[in-house]
Short mmCIF file of C-alpha atoms in Angstrom, two decimals:
data_model
loop_
_atom_site.label_atom_id
_atom_site.label_comp_id
_atom_site.label_asym_id
_atom_site.label_seq_id
_atom_site.Cartn_x
_atom_site.Cartn_y
_atom_site.Cartn_z
CA MET A 283 160.06 97.70 97.66
CA THR A 284 156.63 98.31 96.11
CA ASP A 285 154.59 101.41 96.92
CA TYR A 286 150.80 101.51 97.36
CA ASP A 287 148.31 104.15 98.32
CA VAL A 288 146.46 101.85 100.74
CA ALA A 289 147.53 98.55 102.29
CA VAL A 290 144.87 96.46 104.03
CA VAL A 291 145.83 93.65 106.41
CA GLY A 292 143.23 90.91 106.77
CA GLY A 293 140.88 89.54 104.13
CA GLY A 294 137.75 88.92 106.16
CA SER A 295 134.47 90.78 105.71
CA ALA A 296 135.95 94.04 107.02
CA GLY A 297 139.21 93.79 105.07
CA VAL A 298 137.61 92.89 101.75
CA ALA A 299 135.12 95.74 102.06
CA ALA A 300 137.94 98.15 102.97
CA ALA A 301 140.09 97.12 100.02
CA ILE A 302 137.22 97.29 97.52
CA ALA A 303 136.11 100.69 98.82
CA ALA A 304 139.63 102.13 98.70
CA ALA A 305 140.27 100.81 95.20
CA ARG A 306 137.00 102.30 93.97
CA CYS A 307 138.21 105.66 95.26
CA GLY A 308 141.11 105.38 92.84
CA ALA A 309 143.71 104.23 95.38
CA ARG A 310 146.25 101.60 94.40
CA THR A 311 145.29 99.02 96.99
CA LEU A 312 146.98 95.91 98.35
CA LEU A 313 145.10 93.33 100.44
CA ILE A 314 147.28 90.98 102.52
CA GLU A 315 145.69 87.76 103.83
CA ARG A 316 147.43 84.94 105.68
CA ALA A 317 145.02 82.22 104.49
CA GLY A 318 144.44 80.75 101.04
CA CYS A 319 141.11 82.50 100.53
CA LEU A 320 139.21 85.63 101.41
CA GLY A 321 136.28 85.67 103.80
CA GLY A 322 137.85 85.34 107.24
CA ALA A 323 135.47 83.73 109.72
CA SER A 324 132.91 83.10 106.98
CA THR A 325 135.24 80.78 105.06
CA LEU A 326 137.87 79.75 107.63
CA ARG A 327 135.86 79.22 110.79
CA ASN A 328 132.49 77.71 109.77
CA VAL A 329 130.77 80.91 110.89
CA VAL A 330 128.08 80.68 108.22
CA THR A 331 125.74 83.38 109.49
CA TYR A 332 125.95 87.04 108.53
CA CYS A 333 124.68 88.91 111.60
CA GLY A 334 124.11 92.66 111.72
CA LEU A 335 122.76 93.13 108.20
CA TYR A 336 119.21 93.59 109.49
CA THR A 337 117.45 95.22 112.42
CA LEU A 338 116.02 92.88 115.05
CA GLY A 339 112.40 93.99 115.23
CA ASP A 340 109.35 92.00 114.18
CA THR A 341 109.81 93.25 110.62
CA PRO A 342 113.58 93.20 109.93
CA ARG A 343 114.92 96.16 107.94
CA GLN A 344 118.21 96.29 106.10
CA ALA A 345 120.83 98.24 108.05
CA VAL A 346 123.95 97.50 105.99
CA ALA A 347 124.28 97.81 102.22
CA GLY A 348 127.16 98.90 99.99
CA VAL A 349 129.77 96.17 99.52
CA ALA A 350 127.75 93.86 101.78
CA GLU A 351 124.76 94.11 99.45
CA GLU A 352 126.96 93.28 96.46
CA VAL A 353 128.15 90.17 98.31
CA MET A 354 124.55 89.23 99.02
CA GLN A 355 123.60 89.70 95.38
CA GLY A 356 126.44 87.45 94.30
CA LEU A 357 125.39 84.77 96.76
CA ARG A 358 121.78 85.01 95.64
CA ARG A 359 122.82 84.46 92.03
CA LEU A 360 124.51 81.25 93.13
CA GLY A 361 121.53 80.16 95.23
CA ALA A 362 123.92 80.13 98.16
CA VAL A 363 122.22 82.30 100.80
CA THR A 364 118.96 82.10 102.72
CA ALA A 365 116.36 84.72 103.46
CA PRO A 366 116.64 86.34 106.92
CA GLN A 367 116.19 83.91 109.82
CA ARG A 368 115.78 84.54 113.52
CA HIS A 369 117.39 83.10 116.67
CA ARG A 370 117.52 85.89 119.23
CA GLY A 371 118.92 88.03 116.41
CA VAL A 372 118.24 88.12 112.66
CA PHE A 373 120.77 86.65 110.23
CA VAL A 374 121.20 84.97 106.86
CA VAL A 375 122.94 81.64 106.27
CA PHE A 376 125.36 81.11 103.37
CA GLU A 377 127.57 78.51 101.75
CA PRO A 378 131.26 79.26 102.50
CA GLU A 379 132.55 78.07 99.12
CA ALA A 380 130.24 80.52 97.39
CA VAL A 381 131.55 83.34 99.59
CA LYS A 382 135.10 82.57 98.43
CA ARG A 383 134.05 82.87 94.80
CA VAL A 384 132.01 86.04 95.25
CA LEU A 385 134.76 87.84 97.18
CA ASP A 386 137.41 86.83 94.64
CA THR A 387 135.26 88.30 91.88
CA LEU A 388 134.41 91.57 93.63
CA ALA A 389 138.03 92.22 94.65
CA ALA A 390 139.29 91.53 91.13
CA GLU A 391 136.64 93.73 89.52
CA ALA A 392 137.57 96.59 91.85
CA GLY A 393 141.24 96.27 90.91
CA VAL A 394 142.46 95.19 94.34
CA GLU A 395 145.83 93.42 94.38
CA VAL A 396 145.38 90.40 96.64
CA LEU A 397 148.17 88.49 98.36
CA LEU A 398 147.09 85.18 99.88
CA HIS A 399 149.31 82.95 102.05
CA ALA A 400 151.05 86.10 103.31
CA PHE A 401 151.51 86.37 107.08
CA VAL A 402 152.17 89.88 108.36
CA SER A 403 155.23 89.79 110.60
CA GLY A 404 156.25 93.40 111.15
CA ALA A 405 155.76 97.07 110.40
CA ALA A 406 157.82 100.23 110.65
CA ARG A 407 156.78 103.73 111.61
CA ASP A 408 158.24 107.21 111.34
CA ALA A 409 156.99 109.56 114.04
CA ASP A 410 153.18 109.26 114.06
CA ARG A 411 152.80 107.29 110.81
CA ILE A 412 153.30 103.75 109.55
CA VAL A 413 155.65 103.68 106.57
CA ASP A 414 155.72 100.00 105.62
CA VAL A 415 154.44 96.55 106.46
CA SER A 416 156.34 93.27 106.21
CA TRP A 417 154.89 89.88 105.38
CA GLN A 418 156.36 86.41 104.95
CA ASP A 419 155.84 83.50 102.62
CA HIS A 420 157.93 80.43 101.86
CA ALA A 421 160.39 82.62 99.96
CA GLY A 422 161.13 84.76 103.01
CA ARG A 423 160.35 88.27 104.18
CA HIS A 424 158.92 91.00 101.96
CA THR A 425 158.13 94.65 102.62
CA VAL A 426 155.75 97.11 100.98
CA ARG A 427 155.19 100.80 101.57
CA ALA A 428 151.87 102.61 101.61
CA ARG A 429 150.50 106.05 102.40
CA ALA A 430 147.65 104.71 104.51
CA PHE A 431 146.87 101.41 106.22
CA VAL A 432 143.79 99.51 107.36
CA ASP A 433 144.10 96.87 110.05
CA ALA A 434 141.32 94.32 109.61
CA SER A 435 143.38 91.39 110.85
CA GLY A 436 141.13 90.57 113.79
CA GLU A 437 144.10 90.27 116.13
CA GLY A 438 145.36 93.80 115.47
CA ASP A 439 148.66 92.50 114.13
CA LEU A 440 149.49 95.54 111.99
CA ALA A 441 148.69 98.05 114.73
CA PHE A 442 150.65 96.05 117.32
CA PHE A 443 153.73 95.54 115.14
CA ALA A 444 153.69 99.21 114.15
CA GLY A 445 153.70 100.35 117.75
CA ALA A 446 150.24 101.90 117.66
CA SER A 447 148.32 101.99 120.92
CA THR A 448 146.21 98.84 121.36
CA ARG A 449 144.59 96.88 124.17
CA TYR A 450 143.49 93.29 124.63
CA GLY A 451 139.79 93.06 125.37
CA ASN A 452 138.20 95.59 127.69
CA GLU A 453 139.20 96.05 131.34
CA GLY A 454 140.13 92.40 131.77
CA LEU A 455 137.06 91.05 129.94
CA VAL A 456 137.37 89.24 126.61
CA ASN A 457 134.52 87.58 124.71
CA LEU A 458 134.73 83.77 124.57
CA GLY A 459 135.70 81.96 121.35
CA THR A 460 133.76 79.08 119.80
CA LEU A 461 134.57 76.48 117.14
CA GLY A 462 131.99 76.30 114.37
CA THR A 463 130.97 72.69 113.70
CA ARG A 464 129.25 71.33 110.58
CA PHE A 465 127.36 68.05 110.46
CA GLY A 466 126.09 66.12 107.44
CA GLY A 467 123.98 63.00 106.97
CA ILE A 468 120.84 64.54 108.43
CA PRO A 469 117.87 64.38 106.01
CA ARG A 470 116.43 67.75 105.03
CA GLY A 471 113.04 66.78 106.41
CA THR A 472 114.46 66.17 109.86
CA GLN A 473 114.00 69.12 112.14
CA VAL A 474 116.65 69.67 114.80
CA THR A 475 115.76 72.28 117.39
CA ALA A 476 117.81 73.99 120.07
CA ASP A 477 115.71 72.25 122.72
CA GLN A 478 116.34 68.82 121.19
CA PHE A 479 120.04 69.56 121.09
CA THR A 480 120.09 70.67 124.73
CA GLN A 481 118.31 67.47 125.81
CA ALA A 482 120.70 65.31 123.78
CA VAL A 483 123.74 66.99 125.31
CA ALA A 484 122.32 66.51 128.82
CA LYS A 485 122.31 62.74 128.21
CA GLY A 486 125.72 62.67 126.49
CA ARG A 487 129.17 61.87 127.81
CA GLY A 488 131.10 64.97 126.78
CA PRO A 489 133.41 66.79 126.90
CA PHE A 490 130.90 69.65 126.45
CA THR A 491 131.16 73.37 127.18
CA LYS A 492 127.78 74.62 125.91
CA ASP A 493 124.40 72.92 125.66
CA ARG A 494 122.51 75.41 123.48
CA SER A 495 123.11 77.01 120.10
CA VAL A 496 121.41 78.21 116.99
CA MET A 497 120.83 75.14 114.82
CA THR A 498 120.80 76.15 111.18
CA ARG A 499 120.97 74.47 107.78
CA LEU A 500 123.14 75.52 104.86
CA PRO A 501 121.11 76.46 101.77
CA ILE A 502 122.72 74.05 99.25
CA SER A 503 124.23 71.14 101.16
CA GLY A 504 121.60 71.09 103.90
CA ASP A 505 124.36 70.48 106.44
CA LEU A 506 123.62 71.42 110.05
CA VAL A 507 125.85 74.05 111.67
CA CYS A 508 126.04 74.98 115.34
CA TYR A 509 128.36 76.96 117.60
CA VAL A 510 128.92 75.17 120.89
CA ALA A 511 132.47 73.81 121.25
CA SER A 512 134.16 76.61 123.18
CA ALA A 513 137.42 77.37 124.97
CA ASP A 514 139.04 80.09 127.02
CA TYR A 515 142.24 80.91 125.12
CA ASP A 516 144.47 83.77 124.07
CA PRO A 517 144.44 84.03 120.25
CA ARG A 518 147.72 85.94 120.33
CA ASP A 519 149.56 82.94 121.81
CA ALA A 520 150.21 79.86 119.66
CA GLN A 521 150.39 77.44 122.58
CA SER A 522 147.12 78.66 124.08
CA PHE A 523 145.44 78.67 120.66
CA SER A 524 146.71 75.14 119.92
CA GLU A 525 145.26 73.77 123.13
CA ALA A 526 141.92 75.35 122.28
CA GLU A 527 141.90 73.81 118.81
CA ARG A 528 142.56 70.33 120.23
CA SER A 529 139.87 70.78 122.87
CA GLY A 530 137.37 72.05 120.30
CA ARG A 531 137.89 69.10 118.00
CA ALA A 532 137.44 66.63 120.87
CA GLN A 533 134.22 68.40 121.80
CA ALA A 534 132.99 68.29 118.20
CA TRP A 535 133.14 64.49 118.17
CA ALA A 536 131.32 64.33 121.50
CA TYR A 537 128.62 66.64 120.18
CA LEU A 538 128.30 64.38 117.13
CA GLU A 539 127.52 61.42 119.36
CA ALA A 540 124.88 63.50 121.14
CA ILE A 541 123.32 64.61 117.85
CA ARG A 542 123.08 61.00 116.70
CA THR A 543 120.64 60.34 119.54
CA ILE A 544 118.13 62.84 118.09
CA PRO A 545 115.44 61.07 116.01
CA GLY A 546 116.37 61.17 112.32
CA CYS A 547 120.02 62.00 113.01
CA GLU A 548 121.31 58.47 113.52
CA ASN A 549 123.54 58.69 110.40
CA ALA A 550 124.97 62.13 111.13
CA TYR A 551 128.67 62.66 110.56
CA LEU A 552 131.16 65.45 111.16
CA VAL A 553 131.79 67.36 107.93
CA SER A 554 134.24 69.91 109.29
CA THR A 555 135.37 71.86 112.30
CA GLY A 556 136.42 75.44 111.77
CA PRO A 557 139.02 74.63 110.48
CA GLU A 558 139.99 77.44 112.84
CA PHE A 559 138.52 78.47 116.17
CA GLY A 560 136.15 81.43 115.97
CA THR A 561 137.67 84.27 117.96
CA ARG A 562 135.09 86.85 118.98
CA GLU A 563 137.49 89.35 120.52
CA SER A 564 141.18 90.07 120.70
CA ARG A 565 142.97 93.42 120.37
CA HIS A 566 141.27 96.76 119.78
CA ILE A 567 142.99 99.87 118.55
CA ASP A 568 142.88 102.81 120.92
CA ALA A 569 141.06 105.25 118.72
CA VAL A 570 140.17 108.92 118.70
CA TYR A 571 136.84 107.90 120.27
CA ARG A 572 135.67 104.78 122.08
CA LEU A 573 132.08 103.85 121.29
CA ARG A 574 130.23 103.05 124.50
CA TRP A 575 127.03 101.08 124.99
CA GLU A 576 125.81 104.13 126.87
CA ASP A 577 125.93 105.98 123.53
CA VAL A 578 123.69 103.29 122.08
CA VAL A 579 121.23 103.20 124.99
CA GLN A 580 120.90 106.98 124.97
CA GLY A 581 120.39 107.02 121.20
CA ARG A 582 123.25 109.43 120.55
CA ARG A 583 123.56 110.45 116.93
CA MET A 584 127.06 111.21 115.69
CA ASP A 585 127.99 113.85 113.12
CA ASP A 586 130.66 111.51 111.74
CA THR A 587 128.49 108.38 111.51
CA ILE A 588 129.82 106.03 108.84
CA ALA A 589 127.93 102.82 109.63
CA LEU A 590 124.88 101.55 111.47
CA GLY A 591 125.01 98.87 114.12
CA ALA A 592 122.00 96.59 114.44
CA TRP A 593 123.15 93.49 116.35
CA GLY A 594 122.68 93.02 120.08
CA VAL A 595 125.26 92.69 122.82
CA GLU A 596 126.12 89.02 122.29
CA TRP A 597 128.37 88.10 125.20
CA HIS A 598 129.87 84.66 125.81
CA ASP A 599 131.37 84.42 129.27
CA ARG A 600 134.81 82.81 129.59
CA ARG A 601 134.19 81.57 133.12
CA THR A 602 130.70 80.11 132.90
CA PHE A 603 130.51 79.52 129.11
CA GLU A 604 127.01 81.02 129.26
CA SER A 605 125.83 83.46 126.61
CA THR A 606 123.59 86.50 126.93
CA PHE A 607 121.99 88.81 124.40
CA VAL A 608 120.89 92.41 124.97
CA TYR A 609 118.93 94.17 122.23
CA PRO A 610 119.68 97.72 121.11
CA PRO A 611 116.94 100.25 121.92
CA ASP A 612 113.70 99.52 120.05
CA LYS A 613 115.59 96.72 118.28
CA GLY A 614 116.72 99.37 115.85
CA THR A 615 120.07 100.83 114.75
CA TYR A 616 122.76 102.89 116.41
CA ASP A 617 125.45 105.17 115.02
CA ILE A 618 129.06 104.04 114.59
CA PRO A 619 131.35 107.07 114.23
CA LEU A 620 134.41 107.33 112.02
CA ARG A 621 136.42 108.37 115.09
CA CYS A 622 136.31 104.84 116.55
CA LEU A 623 138.09 103.56 113.42
CA MET A 624 140.90 106.15 113.55
CA SER A 625 144.01 105.44 115.62
CA ARG A 626 144.58 108.09 118.26
CA ASP A 627 148.37 108.04 117.87
CA THR A 628 149.03 106.84 114.32
CA ALA A 629 147.61 109.27 111.78
CA ASN A 630 147.50 106.97 108.75
CA LEU A 631 146.12 103.88 110.53
CA PHE A 632 142.47 102.88 110.38
CA ALA A 633 140.83 99.81 111.88
CA ALA A 634 137.68 97.86 111.11
CA GLY A 635 135.68 94.84 112.20
CA ARG A 636 136.26 93.67 115.76
CA LEU A 637 139.36 95.89 116.04
CA ALA A 638 137.18 99.02 116.15
CA ASP A 639 137.37 100.89 119.44
CA ALA A 640 134.36 100.06 121.58
CA ASP A 641 133.72 99.13 125.19
CA GLN A 642 132.77 95.63 126.29
CA LYS A 643 129.10 95.80 125.34
CA ALA A 644 129.37 97.94 122.23
CA GLY A 645 132.27 95.81 121.03
CA ALA A 646 130.24 92.64 121.56
CA SER A 647 127.67 94.10 119.19
CA LEU A 648 129.58 95.75 116.36
CA ARG A 649 132.10 92.88 115.96
CA VAL A 650 129.77 90.70 113.82
CA MET A 651 130.45 90.15 110.12
CA GLY A 652 127.47 92.05 108.75
CA THR A 653 128.50 95.19 110.61
CA ALA A 654 132.16 94.50 109.77
CA PHE A 655 131.37 94.97 106.08
CA ALA A 656 130.15 98.47 106.93
CA THR A 657 133.03 99.52 109.18
CA GLY A 658 135.47 98.04 106.68
CA GLN A 659 134.01 99.99 103.79
CA ALA A 660 134.23 103.19 105.82
CA ALA A 661 137.84 102.51 106.85
CA GLY A 662 138.77 101.90 103.21
CA VAL A 663 137.26 105.18 102.05
CA ALA A 664 138.93 107.08 104.88
CA ALA A 665 142.30 105.47 104.14
CA ALA A 666 142.03 106.32 100.44
CA GLN A 667 141.19 109.90 101.33
CA PHE A 668 144.16 110.13 103.69
CA ALA A 669 146.48 108.66 101.06
CA ASP A 670 145.33 111.30 98.59
CA ARG A 671 145.08 114.38 100.82
CA GLY A 672 146.97 113.63 104.02
CA THR A 673 143.84 114.36 106.05
CA VAL A 674 140.39 112.87 106.64
CA ASP A 675 137.17 114.84 106.27
CA PRO A 676 134.23 112.92 107.79
CA VAL A 677 131.75 114.81 105.64
CA ALA A 678 133.59 113.74 102.50
CA VAL A 679 133.90 110.16 103.75
CA ARG A 680 130.16 110.00 104.37
CA ARG A 681 129.47 111.44 100.92
CA VAL A 682 131.64 108.83 99.19
CA LEU A 683 130.11 106.02 101.24
CA MET A 684 126.63 107.05 100.17
CA GLN A 685 127.82 107.20 96.57
CA GLN A 686 129.07 103.63 97.03
CA GLY A 687 125.63 102.56 98.25
CA ALA A 688 126.38 102.37 101.97
CA LEU A 689 123.81 103.27 104.64
CA VAL A 690 125.06 105.95 107.02
CA GLU A 691 121.82 107.53 108.28
CA ALA A 692 119.34 105.89 110.64
CA GLY A 693 116.52 107.03 108.36
CA ALA A 694 118.07 105.16 105.44
CA VAL A 695 117.34 101.63 106.75
CA ARG A 696 115.00 99.82 104.43
#
């Protein structure tokens, strides 16, 4: 059995940032990812928009830096990311293949040991601490030990298997999932608007679940991406998830037929779906503190702030399939405290991304990938500190994050 200082489960935006941050603190770090690449939703789910990197006012300001900025720099060098765009919120659009390459490079340069095609299947604890995590490949079951752990799996697999306190959604409410769909064959000069799409869907035959979405083009291929094919499913359950995938793919082909009725889109074709449904919410850890949207509305500043949230409350209702968007106060930033990344009953467990502890509205805001880079980086630093000292000092975590280029003060947005 191999020993590590920090083991990170999940190689999406949060997990990669956590692993890189921990390794740069000097921790021997393992990153376990079930897929064949890093990136999570950005490379596996056709979610090609980084949301949360910028504030939402008339003049967007950068709210997340650190590892996220290094990713952006790598994408810029490849010509694979756009300038900030706006559709309710502010985001950038990127090419998924470029993300794979950039994340591979950054993880390797930081000295992170990466295991791909490794599905976490169990964990063991002793009293209030996790002692090891098990993963499986085609050779069977393997186990590694670590001093500290970061769960960035999205579904909270590590926390759940280790017996840490978790919950599914918030008080019976869970954000709806959507399958990212990518369409080619549409000339670059052809403009496709949300209104055109809505009108085309209204005349189509379905099956449809949504009739409006951001319509955005990838920077290199020029392919059109939208997020409309949706389903009410439980991502923890294979049967439920399978039914959603089948439904989403059927919808994608129906949406293609609708798009072909838009002038200039007659030769459109379906490039890809997902290939995995985009889950917006699943398990959360029960943390030392639960961030509440009331904290955001009241502008509460936290002494242990380790990241800044800038996205709105983007809620997709499972019953009506309608989406709503509520801006943070003044379309600015809010504080995300370290306490909402720290398990309340498992001392050496930290969470990041959409696993962070937040209520329905706050969770619907901080879950996005841009913010996930920031919470992941903070979780990685905290885990490395715990592995080294057996305790976590928020002041020291903030100091290291600033040394790593992260933004942890509202006045630092730029």
